[in-house]
Coordinates of C-alpha atoms in Angstrom, one line a residue:
X1153 CA -34.8 -74.9 87.3
X1154 CA -36.1 -75.3 83.8
X1155 CA -37.8 -72.6 81.7
X1156 CA -41.4 -73.8 82.4
X1157 CA -40.9 -73.8 86.2
X1158 CA -39.1 -70.5 86.0
X1159 CA -41.9 -68.9 84.0
X1160 CA -44.6 -70.2 86.3
X1161 CA -42.7 -68.9 89.4
X1162 CA -42.1 -65.5 87.7
X1163 CA -45.7 -65.0 86.8
X1164 CA -46.9 -66.1 90.2
X1165 CA -44.5 -63.6 91.8
X1166 CA -45.6 -60.8 89.5
X1167 CA -49.3 -61.5 90.2
X1168 CA -48.6 -61.5 94.0
X1169 CA -46.8 -58.2 93.6
X1170 CA -49.7 -56.7 91.6
X1171 CA -52.1 -58.0 94.2
X1172 CA -50.1 -56.5 97.0
X1173 CA -49.9 -53.2 95.2
X1174 CA -53.6 -53.2 94.6
X1175 CA -54.3 -54.0 98.2
X1176 CA -51.9 -51.2 99.2
X1177 CA -53.7 -48.8 96.9
X1178 CA -57.1 -49.8 98.4
X1179 CA -55.9 -49.5 102.0
X1180 CA -54.3 -46.1 101.2
X1181 CA -57.5 -45.0 99.5
X1182 CA -59.7 -46.1 102.4
X1183 CA -57.4 -44.3 104.8
X1184 CA -57.5 -41.2 102.6
X1185 CA -61.3 -41.2 102.4
X1186 CA -61.7 -41.7 106.1
X1187 CA -59.3 -38.8 106.7
X1188 CA -61.2 -36.6 104.3
X1189 CA -64.6 -37.5 105.9
X1190 CA -63.1 -36.6 109.2
X1191 CA -62.0 -33.3 107.7
X1192 CA -65.5 -32.7 106.3
X1193 CA -67.0 -33.4 109.8
X1194 CA -64.5 -31.0 111.4
X1195 CA -65.4 -28.3 108.8
X1196 CA -69.1 -28.8 109.5
X1197 CA -68.8 -28.9 113.3
X1198 CA -65.4 -29.1 114.8
X1199 CA -66.8 -30.1 118.2
X1200 CA -68.0 -33.5 116.9
X1201 CA -65.0 -34.6 114.8
X1202 CA -62.2 -32.4 116.1
X1203 CA -62.6 -32.9 119.9
X1204 CA -62.0 -36.7 119.8
X1205 CA -58.8 -36.1 117.7
X1206 CA -57.7 -33.5 120.2
X1207 CA -58.2 -35.9 123.0
X1208 CA -56.2 -38.6 121.2
X1209 CA -53.3 -36.2 120.6
X1210 CA -53.3 -35.0 124.3
X1211 CA -50.2 -35.9 126.2
X1212 CA -48.4 -34.8 129.3
X1213 CA -45.1 -33.1 128.8
X1214 CA -43.1 -31.2 131.4
X1215 CA -46.2 -31.2 133.7
X1216 CA -48.6 -29.6 131.2
X1217 CA -51.0 -31.0 128.6
X1218 CA -50.0 -30.5 125.0
X1219 CA -52.1 -31.0 121.8
X1220 CA -51.4 -31.4 118.1
X1221 CA -50.5 -28.0 116.7
X1222 CA -52.5 -28.6 113.5
X1223 CA -55.6 -29.4 115.5
X1224 CA -55.0 -26.3 117.6
X1225 CA -54.9 -24.3 114.4
X1226 CA -58.2 -25.8 113.4
X1227 CA -59.6 -24.6 116.7
X1228 CA -58.4 -21.1 116.0
X1229 CA -59.8 -21.2 112.4
X1230 CA -63.2 -22.3 113.7
X1231 CA -63.3 -19.3 115.9
X1232 CA -63.2 -21.4 119.0
X1233 CA -61.2 -21.7 122.2
X1234 CA -60.0 -24.7 124.3
X1235 CA -59.6 -25.3 128.0
X1236 CA -58.5 -28.4 130.1
X1237 CA -60.0 -28.7 133.6
X1238 CA -59.0 -30.9 136.4
X1239 CA -61.5 -32.8 138.7
X1240 CA -62.1 -29.6 140.8
X1241 CA -62.9 -27.5 137.8
X1242 CA -59.6 -25.6 137.7
X1243 CA -58.3 -24.6 134.3
X1244 CA -55.0 -26.4 133.7
X1245 CA -54.3 -25.3 130.1
X1246 CA -56.1 -22.9 127.8
X1247 CA -55.8 -21.9 124.1
X1248 CA -57.3 -18.9 122.4
X1249 CA -59.5 -18.3 125.4
X1250 CA -61.3 -14.8 125.4
X1251 CA -61.1 -12.6 128.4
X1252 CA -64.7 -13.1 129.3
X1253 CA -64.2 -16.9 129.9
X1254 CA -63.6 -18.0 133.5
X1255 CA -60.4 -19.8 134.6
X1256 CA -62.3 -21.8 137.1
X1257 CA -65.7 -23.5 137.2
X1258 CA -67.8 -24.8 140.0
X1259 CA -69.3 -28.1 139.1
X1260 CA -72.9 -26.9 139.2
X1261 CA -72.0 -23.7 137.4
X1262 CA -70.4 -25.5 134.4
X1263 CA -73.4 -27.9 134.2
X1264 CA -75.8 -24.9 134.1
X1265 CA -73.7 -23.2 131.3
X1266 CA -73.7 -26.4 129.4
X1267 CA -77.4 -27.1 129.8
X1268 CA -78.3 -23.5 128.9
X1269 CA -79.9 -22.9 132.3
X1270 CA -77.5 -20.0 132.9
X1271 CA -76.5 -17.5 130.1
X1272 CA -73.1 -18.0 128.6
X1273 CA -71.7 -16.0 125.6
X1274 CA -70.4 -19.2 123.8
X1275 CA -71.7 -22.5 122.8
X1276 CA -70.0 -25.2 124.9
X1277 CA -68.9 -28.7 124.1
X1278 CA -67.5 -31.0 126.8
X1279 CA -65.3 -34.1 126.5
X1280 CA -64.3 -36.1 129.6
X1281 CA -61.1 -38.2 129.5
X1282 CA -59.2 -40.3 132.0
X1283 CA -55.4 -39.9 131.8
X1284 CA -53.0 -41.6 134.3
X1285 CA -55.8 -42.4 136.7
X1286 CA -57.0 -38.7 136.8
X1287 CA -60.2 -37.5 135.1
X1288 CA -59.8 -34.4 132.9
X1289 CA -62.5 -32.3 131.3
X1290 CA -61.9 -30.8 127.8
X1291 CA -64.0 -27.7 127.2
X1292 CA -64.4 -26.4 123.7
X1293 CA -66.3 -23.1 123.2
X1294 CA -67.3 -21.3 120.1
X1295 CA -69.1 -18.0 119.6
X1296 CA -72.4 -18.6 117.7
X1297 CA -71.8 -15.7 115.3
X1298 CA -74.3 -16.9 112.8
X1299 CA -77.0 -17.2 115.4
X1300 CA -76.4 -13.8 116.8
X1301 CA -76.2 -12.3 113.3
X1302 CA -79.5 -13.8 112.2
X1303 CA -81.2 -12.8 115.4
X1304 CA -79.9 -9.2 115.0
X1305 CA -81.1 -9.2 111.3
X1306 CA -84.5 -10.3 112.4
X1307 CA -84.7 -7.5 114.9
X1308 CA -83.1 -4.7 113.0
X1309 CA -83.5 -5.4 109.3
X1310 CA -86.6 -4.9 107.2
X1311 CA -88.2 -6.5 104.2
X1312 CA -90.0 -4.1 101.9
X1313 CA -91.0 -4.2 98.2
X1314 CA -88.9 -7.4 97.6
X1315 CA -85.8 -5.8 99.0
X1316 CA -83.8 -6.4 102.2
X1317 CA -82.9 -3.3 104.2
X1318 CA -80.3 -3.6 106.9
X1319 CA -78.2 -1.1 108.9
X1320 CA -74.9 -0.1 107.5
X1321 CA -72.8 -1.5 110.3
X1322 CA -74.5 -4.8 110.0
X1323 CA -74.0 -4.8 106.2
X1324 CA -70.3 -4.1 106.7
X1325 CA -70.1 -7.0 109.2
X1326 CA -71.8 -9.3 106.7
X1327 CA -69.4 -8.3 103.9
X1328 CA -66.4 -8.7 106.2
X1329 CA -67.4 -12.2 107.1
X1330 CA -68.1 -13.1 103.4
X1331 CA -71.7 -14.0 104.3
X1332 CA -75.1 -13.5 102.8
X1333 CA -78.7 -13.2 103.8
X1334 CA -81.9 -14.6 102.3
X1335 CA -85.6 -14.2 103.1
X1336 CA -88.0 -17.2 102.6
X1337 CA -91.8 -17.3 102.5
X1338 CA -93.9 -19.9 104.2
X1339 CA -93.3 -22.5 101.4
X1340 CA -89.5 -22.1 101.7
X1341 CA -89.1 -20.1 98.5
X1342 CA -86.7 -17.2 98.3
X1343 CA -88.4 -13.8 98.1
X1344 CA -85.2 -11.7 98.5
X1345 CA -81.5 -12.1 99.0
X1346 CA -78.3 -10.0 99.6
X1347 CA -74.8 -11.1 98.6
X1348 CA -76.0 -14.6 97.9
X1349 CA -73.6 -17.0 96.0
X1350 CA -74.9 -18.2 92.6
X1351 CA -74.8 -21.8 93.8
X1352 CA -77.1 -21.1 96.8
X1353 CA -80.6 -22.7 96.8
X1354 CA -83.7 -20.6 95.9
X1355 CA -86.0 -23.2 97.7
X1356 CA -85.3 -24.8 101.0
X1357 CA -86.8 -27.9 102.5
X1358 CA -86.9 -28.7 106.2
X1359 CA -83.8 -30.9 105.8
X1360 CA -81.9 -28.0 104.1
X1361 CA -82.5 -25.7 107.0
X1362 CA -81.8 -28.3 109.6
X1363 CA -78.5 -29.5 108.1
X1364 CA -77.5 -26.3 106.3
X1365 CA -76.6 -28.2 103.1
X1366 CA -77.0 -27.0 99.6
X1367 CA -75.2 -27.4 96.3
X1368 CA -71.4 -27.9 96.5
X1369 CA -70.9 -25.4 99.3
X1370 CA -72.4 -27.6 102.0
X1371 CA -69.0 -28.1 103.6
X1372 CA -67.8 -24.6 103.0
X1373 CA -70.6 -22.7 104.5
X1374 CA -72.9 -23.0 107.5
X1375 CA -76.5 -21.7 107.7
X1376 CA -78.4 -20.2 110.5
X1377 CA -82.1 -19.4 110.3
X1378 CA -84.7 -17.5 112.4
X1379 CA -88.5 -17.6 111.9
X1380 CA -90.3 -14.3 112.3
X1381 CA -93.7 -15.2 113.7
X1382 CA -95.6 -12.0 112.9
X1383 CA -94.7 -12.0 109.2
X1384 CA -94.4 -15.7 108.6
X1385 CA -91.0 -15.1 107.0
X1386 CA -87.8 -17.0 107.6
X1387 CA -84.5 -15.2 107.7
X1388 CA -81.4 -17.2 106.6
X1389 CA -77.8 -16.2 107.1
X1390 CA -74.8 -18.1 105.5
X1391 CA -71.2 -17.8 106.7
X1392 CA -68.1 -19.5 105.5
X1393 CA -66.8 -22.3 107.6
X1394 CA -63.2 -20.9 107.3
X1395 CA -62.6 -17.3 107.7
X1396 CA -58.9 -16.4 108.1
X1397 CA -57.1 -13.6 106.3
X1398 CA -59.9 -13.3 103.8
X1399 CA -59.9 -16.9 102.8
X1400 CA -63.4 -18.2 102.1
X1401 CA -62.6 -21.9 102.0
X1402 CA -59.6 -24.3 101.7
X1403 CA -58.1 -24.7 98.3
X1404 CA -59.6 -28.1 97.8
X1405 CA -62.9 -29.0 99.4
X1406 CA -65.5 -31.6 98.7
X1407 CA -69.1 -30.6 98.8
X1408 CA -70.5 -33.9 100.1
X1409 CA -69.7 -37.5 101.0
X1410 CA -71.0 -38.5 97.6
X1411 CA -68.5 -36.2 95.9
X1412 CA -65.7 -37.5 98.1
X1413 CA -66.5 -41.1 97.3
X1414 CA -66.8 -40.4 93.6
X1415 CA -63.4 -38.7 93.7
X1416 CA -61.9 -41.5 95.7
X1417 CA -63.3 -44.1 93.2
X1418 CA -62.0 -42.1 90.2
X1419 CA -58.6 -41.7 91.8
X1420 CA -58.4 -45.4 92.6
X1421 CA -59.5 -46.3 89.1
X1422 CA -56.9 -43.9 87.6
X1423 CA -54.2 -45.4 89.9
X1424 CA -55.2 -48.9 88.8
X1425 CA -55.2 -48.0 85.1
X1426 CA -51.8 -46.3 85.5
X1427 CA -50.4 -49.4 87.4
X1428 CA -51.7 -51.8 84.7
X1429 CA -50.4 -49.4 82.0
X1430 CA -46.9 -49.4 83.5
X1431 CA -47.0 -53.1 84.2
X1432 CA -48.2 -53.8 80.6
X1433 CA -45.3 -51.8 79.2
X1434 CA -42.9 -53.5 81.7
X1435 CA -44.2 -57.0 80.9
X1436 CA -43.9 -56.3 77.2
X1437 CA -40.4 -55.1 77.6
X1438 CA -39.4 -57.8 80.1
X1439 CA -41.0 -60.8 78.4
X1440 CA -41.7 -59.7 74.9
X1441 CA -38.4 -58.2 73.9
X1442 CA -36.4 -61.4 74.5
X1443 CA -39.0 -63.5 72.6
X1444 CA -38.9 -61.1 69.6
X1445 CA -35.1 -61.2 69.7
X1446 CA -35.1 -65.1 69.8
X1447 CA -37.6 -65.1 66.9
X1448 CA -35.4 -62.8 64.8
X1449 CA -32.5 -65.1 65.8
X1450 CA -34.3 -68.1 64.5
X1451 CA -35.1 -66.2 61.3
X1452 CA -31.4 -65.4 60.9
X1453 CA -30.5 -69.0 61.3
X1454 CA -33.2 -70.0 58.8
X1455 CA -31.7 -67.5 56.3
X1456 CA -28.2 -68.9 56.7
X1457 CA -26.7 -66.3 59.0
X1458 CA -25.3 -68.4 61.8
X1459 CA -24.8 -65.8 64.6
X1460 CA -26.9 -64.0 67.1
X1461 CA -28.4 -60.6 65.9
X1462 CA -26.3 -57.7 67.1
X1463 CA -27.3 -54.4 68.6
X1464 CA -26.1 -50.9 67.4
X1465 CA -22.8 -51.4 69.3
X1466 CA -22.1 -54.6 67.4
X1467 CA -22.7 -56.8 70.5
X1468 CA -25.1 -59.7 70.9
X1469 CA -28.4 -58.3 72.0
X1470 CA -28.8 -60.7 74.9
X1471 CA -25.4 -60.0 76.3
X1472 CA -23.7 -57.2 78.3
X1473 CA -20.2 -56.0 77.2
X1474 CA -18.9 -58.3 79.9
X1475 CA -20.5 -61.3 78.2
X1476 CA -23.1 -62.0 80.9
X1477 CA -26.8 -62.3 80.0
X1478 CA -28.8 -59.1 80.4
X1479 CA -31.4 -59.2 83.3
X1480 CA -34.5 -59.6 81.1
X1481 CA -32.9 -62.6 79.2
X1482 CA -32.0 -64.5 82.4
X1483 CA -35.5 -65.9 82.6
X1484 CA -34.9 -67.6 79.2
X1485 CA -31.3 -68.8 80.1
X1486 CA -32.0 -72.4 78.9
X1487 CA -33.5 -71.2 75.6
X1488 CA -30.7 -68.8 75.0
X1489 CA -28.1 -71.5 75.7
X1490 CA -29.9 -73.9 73.4
X1491 CA -30.0 -71.2 70.6
X1492 CA -26.3 -70.6 71.2
X1493 CA -25.7 -74.3 70.9
X1494 CA -27.8 -74.5 67.8
X1495 CA -26.0 -71.6 66.2
X1496 CA -22.6 -73.1 66.9
X1497 CA -23.7 -76.5 65.6
X1498 CA -25.2 -75.0 62.4
X1499 CA -22.1 -72.8 61.9
X1500 CA -19.8 -75.8 62.5
X1501 CA -21.9 -78.0 60.2
X1502 CA -21.9 -75.3 57.5
X1503 CA -18.1 -75.2 57.7
X1504 CA -17.9 -79.0 57.6
X1505 CA -20.3 -79.0 54.7
X1506 CA -18.3 -76.4 52.9
X1507 CA -15.1 -78.3 53.5
X1508 CA -16.8 -81.6 52.6
X1509 CA -18.0 -80.2 49.3
X1510 CA -14.5 -79.0 48.6
X1511 CA -13.0 -82.3 49.7
X1512 CA -15.5 -84.2 47.7
X1513 CA -14.7 -82.3 44.6
X1514 CA -11.0 -82.9 45.2
X1515 CA -11.7 -86.5 45.9
X1516 CA -13.8 -87.0 42.8
X1517 CA -11.1 -85.3 40.7
X1518 CA -8.5 -87.6 42.4
X1519 CA -10.6 -90.8 41.9
X1520 CA -11.3 -89.8 38.4
X1521 CA -7.6 -89.4 37.9
X1522 CA -6.9 -92.7 39.7
X1523 CA -9.3 -94.6 37.4
X1524 CA -8.4 -92.7 34.3
X1525 CA -4.7 -93.4 34.6
X1526 CA -4.9 -97.3 34.7
X1527 CA -7.7 -97.2 32.2
X1528 CA -5.4 -95.2 29.9
X1529 CA -2.7 -97.8 30.3
X1530 CA -5.1 -100.7 29.8
X1531 CA -6.5 -99.0 26.7
X1532 CA -3.1 -98.2 25.3
X1533 CA -1.8 -101.7 25.7
X1534 CA -5.0 -103.1 24.3
X1535 CA -4.6 -100.9 21.2
X1536 CA -1.0 -102.1 20.8
X1537 CA -2.0 -105.7 21.0
X1538 CA -4.9 -105.2 18.6
X1539 CA -2.7 -103.4 16.0
X1540 CA -1.9 -105.5 12.9
X1541 CA 1.2 -103.4 12.2
X1542 CA 3.2 -105.2 14.8
X1543 CA 4.0 -108.8 15.4
X1544 CA 4.5 -109.0 19.2
X1545 CA 6.6 -111.7 20.7
X1546 CA 5.3 -114.0 23.4
X1547 CA 7.5 -112.2 26.0
X1548 CA 6.1 -108.8 25.0
X1549 CA 2.6 -110.0 25.1
X1550 CA 3.1 -111.4 28.5
X1551 CA 4.7 -108.1 29.6
X1552 CA 1.7 -106.1 28.3
X1553 CA -0.7 -108.6 29.9
X1554 CA 1.1 -108.2 33.2
X1555 CA 0.8 -104.4 33.1
X1556 CA -2.9 -104.7 32.2
X1557 CA -3.4 -107.1 35.1
X1558 CA -1.7 -104.8 37.6
X1559 CA -3.8 -101.8 36.5
X1560 CA -7.0 -103.9 36.7
X1561 CA -6.0 -105.2 40.1
X1562 CA -5.5 -101.7 41.3
X1563 CA -8.9 -100.6 40.0
X1564 CA -10.5 -103.6 41.6
X1565 CA -8.8 -102.8 44.9
X1566 CA -9.9 -99.1 44.7
X1567 CA -13.5 -100.1 44.0
X1568 CA -13.4 -102.6 46.9
X1569 CA -12.0 -100.0 49.3
X1570 CA -14.7 -97.5 48.3
X1571 CA -17.4 -100.1 48.9
X1572 CA -15.9 -101.0 52.2
X1573 CA -15.8 -97.4 53.5
X1574 CA -19.5 -97.1 52.8
X1575 CA -20.3 -100.5 54.4
X1576 CA -18.3 -99.4 57.5
X1577 CA -20.1 -96.0 57.6
X1578 CA -23.5 -97.7 57.5
X1579 CA -22.6 -100.5 60.0
X1580 CA -23.0 -103.2 57.4
X1581 CA -19.7 -105.0 58.0
X1582 CA -20.0 -108.1 60.3
X1583 CA -17.1 -108.9 62.6
X1584 CA -16.1 -112.3 64.0
X1585 CA -14.8 -111.4 67.4
X1586 CA -12.5 -113.7 69.4
X1587 CA -10.3 -113.4 72.5
X1588 CA -6.8 -112.5 71.4
X1589 CA -3.5 -111.9 73.1
X1590 CA -2.5 -108.6 71.7
X1591 CA 1.3 -108.7 72.1
X1592 CA 1.8 -111.8 70.0
X1593 CA -0.9 -110.7 67.5
X1594 CA 0.7 -107.3 66.8
X1595 CA 4.2 -108.9 66.7
X1596 CA 3.0 -111.4 64.1
X1597 CA 1.3 -108.7 62.1
X1598 CA 4.4 -106.6 62.0
X1599 CA 6.5 -109.6 60.9
X1600 CA 4.0 -110.5 58.2
X1601 CA 4.0 -106.9 56.9
X1602 CA 7.8 -106.9 56.7
X1603 CA 7.7 -110.1 54.7
X1604 CA 5.8 -108.4 52.0
X1605 CA 8.1 -108.0 49.0
X1606 CA 7.2 -104.3 48.7
X1607 CA 8.3 -103.5 52.3
X1608 CA 11.2 -105.8 52.9
X1609 CA 13.5 -102.8 53.3
X1610 CA 11.2 -101.1 55.8
X1611 CA 12.7 -100.1 59.2
X1612 CA 9.9 -101.2 61.6
X1613 CA 10.3 -102.1 65.3
X1614 CA 7.8 -103.3 67.8
X1615 CA 7.7 -102.7 71.6
X1616 CA 5.4 -105.0 73.5
X1617 CA 3.5 -104.1 76.8
X1618 CA 5.6 -106.4 79.0
X1619 CA 2.5 -108.1 80.3
X1620 CA -0.3 -110.2 78.6
X1621 CA -3.2 -108.2 77.2
X1622 CA -6.3 -110.1 76.1
X1623 CA -9.0 -108.4 74.0
X1624 CA -11.7 -109.5 71.7
X1625 CA -11.0 -108.6 68.1
X1626 CA -11.7 -109.7 64.5
X1627 CA -8.2 -110.8 63.6
X1628 CA -8.7 -110.3 59.9
X1629 CA -9.9 -106.7 60.1
X1630 CA -7.7 -105.7 63.1
X1631 CA -4.7 -106.8 61.0
X1632 CA -6.1 -104.5 58.2
X1633 CA -6.0 -101.6 60.7
X1634 CA -2.3 -102.1 61.4
X1635 CA -1.4 -102.8 57.7
X1636 CA -3.1 -99.6 56.6
X1637 CA -1.3 -97.5 59.3
X1638 CA 2.1 -99.0 58.5
X1639 CA 1.6 -98.6 54.8
X1640 CA 0.6 -95.0 55.2
X1641 CA 3.7 -94.3 57.3
X1642 CA 6.1 -95.9 54.7
X1643 CA 4.4 -94.8 51.4
X1644 CA 4.2 -91.1 52.3
X1645 CA 7.7 -90.7 53.7
X1646 CA 11.2 -90.8 52.3
X1647 CA 13.0 -94.2 52.1
X1648 CA 14.7 -95.0 55.4
X1649 CA 12.0 -93.6 57.6
X1650 CA 11.9 -95.3 61.0
X1651 CA 8.5 -96.6 62.2
X1652 CA 7.8 -97.8 65.7
X1653 CA 4.8 -99.8 66.9
X1654 CA 4.3 -99.9 70.7
X1655 CA 1.7 -101.5 72.9
X1656 CA 1.0 -100.1 76.4
X1657 CA -1.4 -101.3 79.2
X1658 CA -3.6 -98.6 80.7
X1659 CA -5.7 -98.9 83.8
X1660 CA -7.3 -102.3 84.6
X1661 CA -8.3 -103.6 81.2
X1662 CA -7.4 -100.8 78.7
X1663 CA -4.5 -100.5 76.4
X1664 CA -3.1 -98.2 73.6
X1665 CA -1.4 -99.0 70.3
X1666 CA 0.9 -96.3 69.0
X1667 CA 2.2 -96.1 65.5
X1668 CA 4.8 -93.3 65.1
X1669 CA 7.4 -92.3 62.5
X1670 CA 10.2 -89.8 62.2
X1671 CA 9.2 -88.7 58.7
X1672 CA 8.3 -85.3 57.2
X1673 CA 5.2 -84.8 59.3
X1674 CA 2.0 -82.8 58.5
X1675 CA 0.6 -79.4 59.0
X1676 CA -2.5 -78.7 61.1
X1677 CA -5.0 -78.8 58.2
X1678 CA -3.6 -82.2 57.0
X1679 CA -3.8 -83.7 60.5
X1680 CA -7.4 -82.4 60.9
X1681 CA -8.5 -84.2 57.8
X1682 CA -6.3 -87.2 57.9
X1683 CA -9.0 -89.7 58.5
X1684 CA -11.6 -88.2 56.1
X1685 CA -12.6 -90.2 53.1
X1686 CA -12.9 -87.2 50.8
X1687 CA -9.8 -85.3 51.9
X1688 CA -7.5 -86.3 49.1
X1689 CA -7.3 -88.9 46.3
X1690 CA -4.4 -91.1 45.3
X1691 CA -2.1 -91.0 42.4
X1692 CA -1.2 -94.4 40.9
X1693 CA 1.9 -92.8 39.4
X1694 CA 3.2 -91.7 42.7
X1695 CA 2.9 -95.0 44.6
X1696 CA 2.7 -98.5 43.5
X1697 CA 0.2 -99.6 46.2
X1698 CA -2.7 -98.2 48.1
X1699 CA -5.9 -96.4 47.2
X1700 CA -5.7 -93.4 49.5
X1701 CA -8.6 -94.7 51.6
X1702 CA -6.6 -96.7 54.1
X1703 CA -6.8 -94.3 57.0
X1704 CA -10.5 -93.8 56.6
X1705 CA -11.0 -97.5 56.7
X1706 CA -8.7 -97.9 59.7
X1707 CA -10.7 -95.3 61.6
X1708 CA -14.0 -97.0 61.1
X1709 CA -12.5 -100.4 61.9
X1710 CA -11.1 -99.0 65.2
X1711 CA -14.6 -97.7 66.1
X1712 CA -16.1 -101.1 65.3
X1713 CA -13.7 -102.6 67.8
X1714 CA -14.8 -100.1 70.5
X1715 CA -11.8 -97.9 70.3
X1716 CA -10.8 -94.3 69.4
X1717 CA -8.0 -93.1 67.1
X1718 CA -6.2 -89.7 67.0
X1719 CA -3.2 -88.3 65.3
X1720 CA -0.7 -85.6 66.1
X1721 CA 2.1 -84.1 64.1
X1722 CA 4.0 -81.0 62.9
X1723 CA 6.1 -80.1 59.9
X1724 CA 9.3 -82.1 60.2
X1725 CA 8.2 -83.8 63.4
X1726 CA 6.8 -87.1 62.0
X1727 CA 3.4 -88.4 62.7
X1728 CA 2.1 -90.3 65.8
X1729 CA -1.2 -92.2 65.6
X1730 CA -2.6 -93.4 68.9
X1731 CA -5.5 -95.9 69.3
X1732 CA -7.2 -96.5 72.6
X1733 CA -9.2 -99.7 73.5
X1734 CA -11.1 -101.0 76.5
X1735 CA -11.5 -97.5 78.1
X1736 CA -14.6 -95.3 78.5
X1737 CA -13.7 -92.6 76.1
X1738 CA -15.8 -90.7 73.6
X1739 CA -15.5 -91.9 70.0
X1740 CA -14.6 -89.3 67.4
X1741 CA -16.5 -89.3 64.2

């Protein structure tokens, strides 16, 4: 998978992940808000919100009904009690039931209690549920303390001179229950109060008295009111919803649905901002850090530093100590690989350029020497012939002319070889290819080479392939290849060096030509640069023939014939040069 597809897939997966997280947050927030609203309802009136939950948690274990322990604690906190009745009105289970509550109810009796036709010391709430084919009645009762207290206040307390006067025992009860009392006029305005919280209202509407809501304590306190007809005053008593061990309210309570929704929205927004903040940092670290590293890498390459930037431990920043890519770089695997390849190529090219500059300088010095030496001879003999001090004989003049001609021929050959190397390099040398039987062609070339006056003493042998091999070659230039290789093997080795030329068939239509000698051999650096044009010049004083460009020319001619050439050697082990033709092999150079 390429970088583009990998990036698209990565971003799609990340967006899907973010969307799933946001949906999860939203679902969690909705669940939380619903749970908190249920809690608010249970605090306002446990019978409406708590009884359905109690019924849902009801299950039969070991022959008895059991309820959720937390809900039973809420029953106790609300000051209520709980009974489960069968179809005949018999109490099956009971929780926190006072002594004055019956353990059996006749059907009509329970209805009268519930409808208020018959006095009962508690407010009753009934829930009927079918379990296992049997109908059960859940009975929840709570003592209306606030109603009794406001009724007693109306009967026993007095309002005089803007003050509320109540009996001591009633005042102690009010303090113990953390409650307060207010007196309102006919317009609902407060005219007096006792132990009233600062957040309580000073003016009440009909809604406030009916629903008992005010300020932020609407879910923490409940209100009871009683109208005194003869005075036109309204007595209001407020008591905390929770009253257990002196605790007025739970540690964290919302005053209204609006406050709860506002808190939920703020919490959701904070979670979203936190999520996007974390994801932004993660995205920057995951995607930005590799990009910045690769930019610095390119800057290093541009400044001539051909290696990947390192970390404080001296390791490549994209790699682990084991050499594997770090996780955040794997997305850019192709890019990192291309940068590695570019770095290695630039490093190799820089080394080649450095060696090339060095070789070029050496070659220029060598060529300058090669040209200067014959020119010096030509100039010297010309001066001798020009001098009037001497009267040269015809034989001497011919001798001088012969030397001048040899030096001029050498210079002409050197210039021709230089021109030819550049023509080969630029593909400007046309070849006339014709089908040739290689065994006879190579044998004839070796014989012609041995007939050269300069190489008559050469020890050269040829081993044919033992079978006909036909190949299309330019006979003139292919002969030049063999001549250059043989001349190189003989000119740069001691007299008596044995040279062997062998032809071998390979595969269906391929073949190899090997030229090997048992001479002094070469070291690794010499073998590496053997076919380079600029590796070393020639010395006309050290050899009577050759320009030092023979192997470079041979290499290019081999390539022009669709072949490859390579050499192997070692100090004292001779040199073996092998050429391959007619095979699908990569060309060097």
